[in-house]
């Protein structure tokens, strides 16, 4: 492919467009590998480092509070357009990907467990 | 051509009129303004539901993230107080339910009346208070209960423009304590746009500092700007 040819220019355009595609900005505020100290770290510390969890649950019998974090935001649908053959129009498709209400606690990447004083007592990793 | 345009304009007007929410009957508005009111804000799920459209050049993706703050922020108490204070500013003698119902059991009973009011058909039935609560409010000289009920915070994120459209889609309920009758139930929208720097979840920083400030502002603005018309106070 020669520099300046139509094919070259099209390739450059596609590469530039791919570079400006966006990354999701609603994921956890920090890495789920962040080190927290059991017996010392508080709910405040975890919330400040990671943001609030996808799910909170309090175990009534033990009074322990579970904070469940997902590894990444859930992909719910993909939207794309395809040209309609023989016309100048395009058809837009919206494909749902998964059930938005799946069990967050069961599918969580990490669950932080706090006692009733708000101090971290255990970490469960599901990866 | 002019005639066609006029017909189209009228058709659009009719559709828009049909979409507009109704206002409280003026006679009830007059009584509400001269009576004593208890105000309550209630959020069903203490969550921020982030929905994001991610631009991927050849396709777009919709992503979702929940952030649950639960008991970390007593949003019901906080926003009930703001609702009551702002209603006071527009001339309605109002107290927050938290200033009236000190007993936790009473507060929970009221919460249940508001939440568990679905009929067998799955639709919401008009709010009915238990006889005990009704009497308690009457003894406290309360004439009306104003409830703003919302499901959660909804945050529509546009990653390309670093912009969030925040919404608190709510239902406004007005209950006549003396007659034991729901007088009004309509959708009531609150919210606004918000710019962020790096992450849409900056709203959660410092124990939800930004979100608390915004939510209090939305309530205050909505009450000051929409209540006079919605509650037919301006006509009194």
Coordinates of N, CA and C in Angstrom, one line a residue, chain A:
Chain A
X1 N 0.9 -1.2 0.0 CA 0.0 0.0 0.0 C 0.9 1.3 0.0
X2 N 0.7 2.1 -1.0 CA 1.5 3.3 -1.1 C 1.0 4.4 -0.2
X3 N 2.0 5.2 0.4 CA 1.6 6.3 1.2 C 0.9 7.3 0.4
X4 N -0.3 7.8 0.8 CA -1.0 8.8 0.0 C -2.1 8.1 -0.8
X5 N -2.1 6.8 -0.9 CA -3.2 6.1 -1.6 C -4.5 6.1 -0.8
X6 N -5.6 5.8 -1.5 CA -6.9 5.8 -0.9 C -6.9 4.8 0.3
X7 N -6.4 3.6 0.0 CA -6.4 2.5 1.0 C -5.6 2.9 2.2
X8 N -4.4 3.6 2.0 CA -3.6 4.0 3.2 C -4.4 5.0 4.0
X9 N -5.0 6.0 3.3 CA -5.7 7.1 4.0 C -6.9 6.5 4.8
X10 N -7.6 5.5 4.2 CA -8.7 4.8 4.9 C -8.2 4.1 6.2
X11 N -7.1 3.4 6.0 CA -6.5 2.7 7.2 C -6.2 3.6 8.3
X12 N -5.5 4.8 8.0 CA -5.2 5.8 9.0 C -6.4 6.3 9.7
X13 N -7.5 6.5 8.9 CA -8.8 7.0 9.5 C -9.3 6.0 10.5
X14 N -9.3 4.7 10.1 CA -9.9 3.7 10.9 C -9.1 3.6 12.2
X15 N -7.7 3.7 12.1 CA -6.9 3.6 13.3 C -7.1 4.8 14.3
X16 N -7.3 6.0 13.7 CA -7.5 7.2 14.5 C -8.9 7.1 15.2
X17 N -9.9 6.6 14.4 CA -11.2 6.4 15.0 C -11.2 5.4 16.2
X18 N -10.4 4.3 16.0 CA -10.4 3.3 17.0 C -9.7 3.9 18.3
X19 N -8.7 4.8 18.1 CA -8.0 5.4 19.2 C -8.9 6.3 20.0
X20 N -9.9 6.9 19.4 CA -10.7 7.8 20.2 C -11.9 7.1 20.8
X21 N -12.0 5.8 20.6 CA -13.1 5.1 21.3 C -13.0 5.2 22.8
X22 N -14.1 5.2 23.5 CA -14.0 5.5 24.9 C -14.0 4.3 25.8
X23 N -13.4 4.5 27.0 CA -13.4 3.4 27.9 C -14.5 3.7 28.9
X24 N -15.0 2.6 29.6 CA -16.1 2.8 30.6 C -15.6 3.6 31.7
X25 N -16.4 4.5 32.2 CA -16.0 5.4 33.4 C -16.9 5.2 34.6
X26 N -17.5 4.0 34.7 CA -18.4 3.8 35.8 C -18.0 2.6 36.7
X27 N -16.8 2.1 36.3 CA -16.3 1.0 37.1 C -15.8 1.4 38.5
X28 N -15.3 0.4 39.3 CA -14.8 0.7 40.6 C -13.8 1.7 40.6
X29 N -13.7 2.6 41.6 CA -12.8 3.7 41.6 C -11.3 3.3 41.8
X30 N -11.1 2.1 42.3 CA -9.8 1.6 42.5 C -9.7 0.1 42.1
X31 N -8.5 -0.5 42.2 CA -8.3 -1.9 41.8 C -8.8 -2.8 43.0
X32 N -9.4 -3.9 42.6 CA -9.9 -4.8 43.6 C -8.7 -5.6 44.2
X33 N -7.5 -5.3 43.7 CA -6.3 -5.9 44.4 C -5.7 -5.0 45.5
X34 N -6.4 -3.8 45.7 CA -5.9 -2.9 46.7 C -5.8 -3.6 48.1
X35 N -4.7 -3.4 48.8 CA -4.5 -4.1 50.0 C -5.3 -3.4 51.2
X36 N -6.1 -4.2 51.9 CA -6.7 -3.7 53.1 C -6.3 -4.5 54.3
X37 N -6.3 -3.9 55.4 CA -5.9 -4.7 56.6 C -7.0 -5.2 57.4
X38 N -7.1 -6.5 57.6 CA -8.2 -7.1 58.4 C -8.0 -6.7 59.8
X39 N -9.1 -6.2 60.5 CA -9.0 -5.8 61.8 C -8.7 -4.3 62.0
X40 N -8.4 -3.6 60.9 CA -8.0 -2.2 60.9 C -8.8 -1.4 59.9
X41 N -8.9 -1.9 58.7 CA -9.6 -1.1 57.6 C -11.1 -1.0 58.0
X42 N -11.6 0.2 57.7 CA -13.0 0.5 58.0 C -13.8 0.6 56.7
X43 N -15.2 0.6 56.8 CA -16.0 0.7 55.6 C -15.7 2.0 54.9
X44 N -15.4 3.1 55.7 CA -15.0 4.4 55.1 C -13.8 4.2 54.1
X45 N -12.8 3.5 54.6 CA -11.6 3.3 53.9 C -11.9 2.6 52.6
X46 N -12.7 1.6 52.6 CA -13.0 0.8 51.4 C -13.8 1.6 50.4
X47 N -14.8 2.4 51.0 CA -15.6 3.2 50.1 C -14.8 4.3 49.4
X48 N -13.8 4.9 50.2 CA -13.0 5.9 49.6 C -12.1 5.3 48.5
X49 N -11.6 4.1 48.7 CA -10.7 3.5 47.7 C -11.4 3.0 46.5
X50 N -12.5 2.3 46.7 CA -13.2 1.6 45.6 C -14.5 2.2 45.1
X51 N -15.1 3.1 45.9 CA -16.4 3.5 45.7 C -17.3 2.6 46.4
X52 N -18.7 2.8 46.3 CA -19.6 1.9 47.1 C -19.8 0.6 46.3
X53 N -20.2 -0.4 47.1 CA -20.3 -1.8 46.4 C -21.5 -1.9 45.6
X54 N -21.5 -2.9 44.7 CA -22.7 -3.2 43.9 C -23.9 -3.7 44.8
X55 N -23.5 -4.4 45.8 CA -24.5 -4.9 46.7 C -24.0 -4.9 48.2
X56 N -25.0 -4.5 49.1 CA -24.7 -4.6 50.5 C -25.7 -5.5 51.1
X57 N -25.2 -6.4 52.1 CA -26.2 -7.2 52.7 C -25.8 -7.4 54.2
X58 N -26.7 -7.4 55.1 CA -26.4 -7.6 56.5 C -27.0 -9.0 56.9
X59 N -26.1 -9.8 57.4 CA -26.5 -11.1 57.9 C -27.1 -10.9 59.3
X60 N -28.4 -11.1 59.4 CA -29.1 -10.8 60.7 C -28.6 -11.6 61.9
X61 N -28.2 -12.8 61.7 CA -27.8 -13.6 62.8 C -26.4 -13.2 63.3
X62 N -25.4 -13.0 62.4 CA -24.1 -12.7 62.9 C -23.8 -11.2 62.9
X63 N -24.8 -10.4 62.4 CA -24.6 -8.9 62.3 C -23.4 -8.5 61.5
X64 N -23.0 -9.4 60.6 CA -21.9 -9.0 59.7 C -22.5 -8.4 58.4
X65 N -21.7 -7.4 57.9 CA -22.2 -6.7 56.7 C -21.3 -7.1 55.5
X66 N -21.9 -7.5 54.5 CA -21.2 -7.9 53.3 C -21.2 -6.8 52.2
X67 N -20.1 -6.5 51.7 CA -20.0 -5.5 50.6 C -19.5 -6.3 49.3
X68 N -20.3 -6.4 48.3 CA -19.9 -7.2 47.1 C -19.6 -6.3 46.0
X69 N -18.4 -6.5 45.4 CA -17.9 -5.7 44.3 C -17.8 -6.6 43.0
X70 N -18.2 -6.0 41.9 CA -18.1 -6.7 40.6 C -16.7 -6.3 40.0
X71 N -16.1 -7.1 39.2 CA -14.8 -6.7 38.6 C -15.0 -5.6 37.6
X72 N -16.1 -5.5 36.9 CA -16.3 -4.5 35.9 C -17.8 -4.2 35.7
X73 N -18.1 -3.1 35.1 CA -19.6 -2.8 34.9 C -20.2 -3.9 34.0
X74 N -21.4 -4.1 34.2 CA -22.1 -5.2 33.5 C -22.5 -4.7 32.1
X75 N -22.1 -5.5 31.1 CA -22.4 -5.1 29.7 C -23.9 -5.6 29.5
X76 N -24.8 -4.6 29.2 CA -26.2 -4.9 29.1 C -26.7 -5.0 27.7
X77 N -26.1 -4.2 26.8 CA -26.5 -4.3 25.4 C -25.4 -3.8 24.4
X78 N -25.5 -4.2 23.2 CA -24.6 -3.7 22.2 C -25.5 -3.1 21.1
X79 N -25.1 -1.9 20.7 CA -25.9 -1.2 19.7 C -25.0 -1.0 18.4
X80 N -25.5 -1.4 17.3 CA -24.7 -1.2 16.0 C -25.7 -0.9 14.9
X81 N -25.1 -0.4 13.8 CA -25.9 0.0 12.6 C -25.4 -0.8 11.4
X82 N -26.3 -1.3 10.6 CA -25.9 -2.0 9.4 C -26.6 -1.4 8.2
X83 N -25.9 -1.2 7.1 CA -26.6 -0.6 5.9 C -27.6 -1.5 5.4
X84 N -28.7 -1.0 4.9 CA -29.7 -1.8 4.2 C -29.3 -1.9 2.8
X85 N -29.1 -3.1 2.2 CA -28.6 -3.2 0.9 C -29.6 -2.6 -0.1
X86 N -29.0 -1.9 -1.1 CA -29.7 -1.3 -2.1 C -30.3 0.1 -1.8
X87 N -30.1 0.5 -0.5 CA -30.6 1.8 -0.1 C -29.5 2.7 0.5
X88 N -29.8 3.9 0.8 CA -28.8 4.8 1.5 C -29.1 4.8 3.0
X89 N -30.0 3.9 3.5 CA -30.4 3.9 4.9 C -29.7 2.8 5.6
X90 N -29.7 3.0 7.0 CA -29.1 1.9 7.8 C -30.1 1.5 8.9
X91 N -30.0 0.3 9.3 CA -30.9 -0.2 10.4 C -30.1 -0.3 11.7
X92 N -30.7 0.2 12.8 CA -30.0 0.2 14.0 C -30.5 -1.0 14.9
X93 N -29.5 -1.8 15.3 CA -29.8 -3.0 16.1 C -29.4 -2.7 17.6
X94 N -30.2 -3.2 18.5 CA -29.9 -3.1 19.9 C -30.0 -4.5 20.5
X95 N -28.9 -5.1 20.8 CA -28.9 -6.5 21.2 C -28.7 -6.6 22.7
X96 N -29.7 -7.0 23.5 CA -29.5 -7.2 24.9 C -28.5 -8.3 25.1
X97 N -27.6 -8.1 26.1 CA -26.5 -9.1 26.3 C -26.8 -10.1 27.5
X98 N -27.1 -9.5 28.6 CA -27.4 -10.4 29.8 C -28.5 -9.8 30.6
X99 N -29.0 -10.7 31.5 CA -30.0 -10.2 32.4 C -29.4 -9.2 33.4
X100 N -30.0 -8.0 33.4 CA -29.5 -7.0 34.3 C -29.6 -7.3 35.7
X101 N -30.5 -8.2 36.1 CA -30.8 -8.5 37.5 C -30.2 -9.8 38.0
X102 N -29.0 -10.2 37.4 CA -28.4 -11.4 37.9 C -27.9 -11.3 39.4
X103 N -27.7 -12.4 40.0 CA -27.3 -12.4 41.4 C -25.9 -11.8 41.6
X104 N -25.9 -10.5 42.1 CA -24.7 -9.8 42.3 C -23.8 -10.4 43.3
X105 N -24.4 -10.8 44.4 CA -23.6 -11.4 45.6 C -22.9 -12.7 45.1
X106 N -23.7 -13.5 44.4 CA -23.1 -14.8 43.9 C -22.0 -14.6 42.9
X107 N -22.2 -13.6 42.0 CA -21.2 -13.4 41.0 C -20.1 -12.3 41.3
X108 N -20.1 -11.9 42.5 CA -19.1 -10.8 42.9 C -17.7 -11.3 42.8
X109 N -16.8 -10.4 42.4 CA -15.4 -10.7 42.3 C -14.8 -10.7 43.7
X110 N -15.2 -9.8 44.5 CA -14.6 -9.7 45.9 C -15.8 -9.3 46.8
X111 N -15.8 -10.0 48.0 CA -16.8 -9.6 49.0 C -16.0 -9.2 50.3
X112 N -16.2 -8.0 50.7 CA -15.6 -7.5 52.0 C -16.6 -7.7 53.1
X113 N -16.1 -8.3 54.2 CA -17.0 -8.5 55.3 C -16.6 -7.7 56.5
X114 N -17.6 -6.9 57.0 CA -17.3 -6.0 58.2 C -18.1 -6.4 59.4
X115 N -17.6 -6.2 60.6 CA -18.3 -6.5 61.8 C -19.2 -5.3 62.1
X116 N -20.0 -5.4 63.2 CA -21.0 -4.3 63.5 C -20.3 -3.0 63.9
X117 N -19.0 -3.0 64.1 CA -18.3 -1.7 64.3 C -17.8 -1.1 63.0
X118 N -18.1 -1.8 61.9 CA -17.6 -1.2 60.6 C -16.2 -1.5 60.3
X119 N -15.6 -2.5 61.0 CA -14.2 -2.9 60.7 C -14.1 -4.2 59.9
X120 N -13.2 -4.2 58.9 CA -13.0 -5.3 58.0 C -12.6 -6.6 58.8
X121 N -13.4 -7.7 58.6 CA -13.0 -8.9 59.3 C -12.6 -10.0 58.4
X122 N -13.0 -10.0 57.1 CA -12.6 -11.0 56.2 C -12.8 -10.5 54.7
X123 N -12.1 -11.1 53.8 CA -12.2 -10.8 52.4 C -12.4 -12.1 51.6
X124 N -13.4 -12.2 50.8 CA -13.6 -13.4 50.0 C -13.4 -13.0 48.5
X125 N -12.5 -13.8 47.9 CA -12.2 -13.5 46.5 C -12.8 -14.7 45.7
X126 N -13.5 -14.4 44.6 CA -14.1 -15.5 43.8 C -13.4 -15.7 42.5
X127 N -12.2 -15.1 42.4 CA -11.5 -15.3 41.1 C -10.4 -16.4 41.3

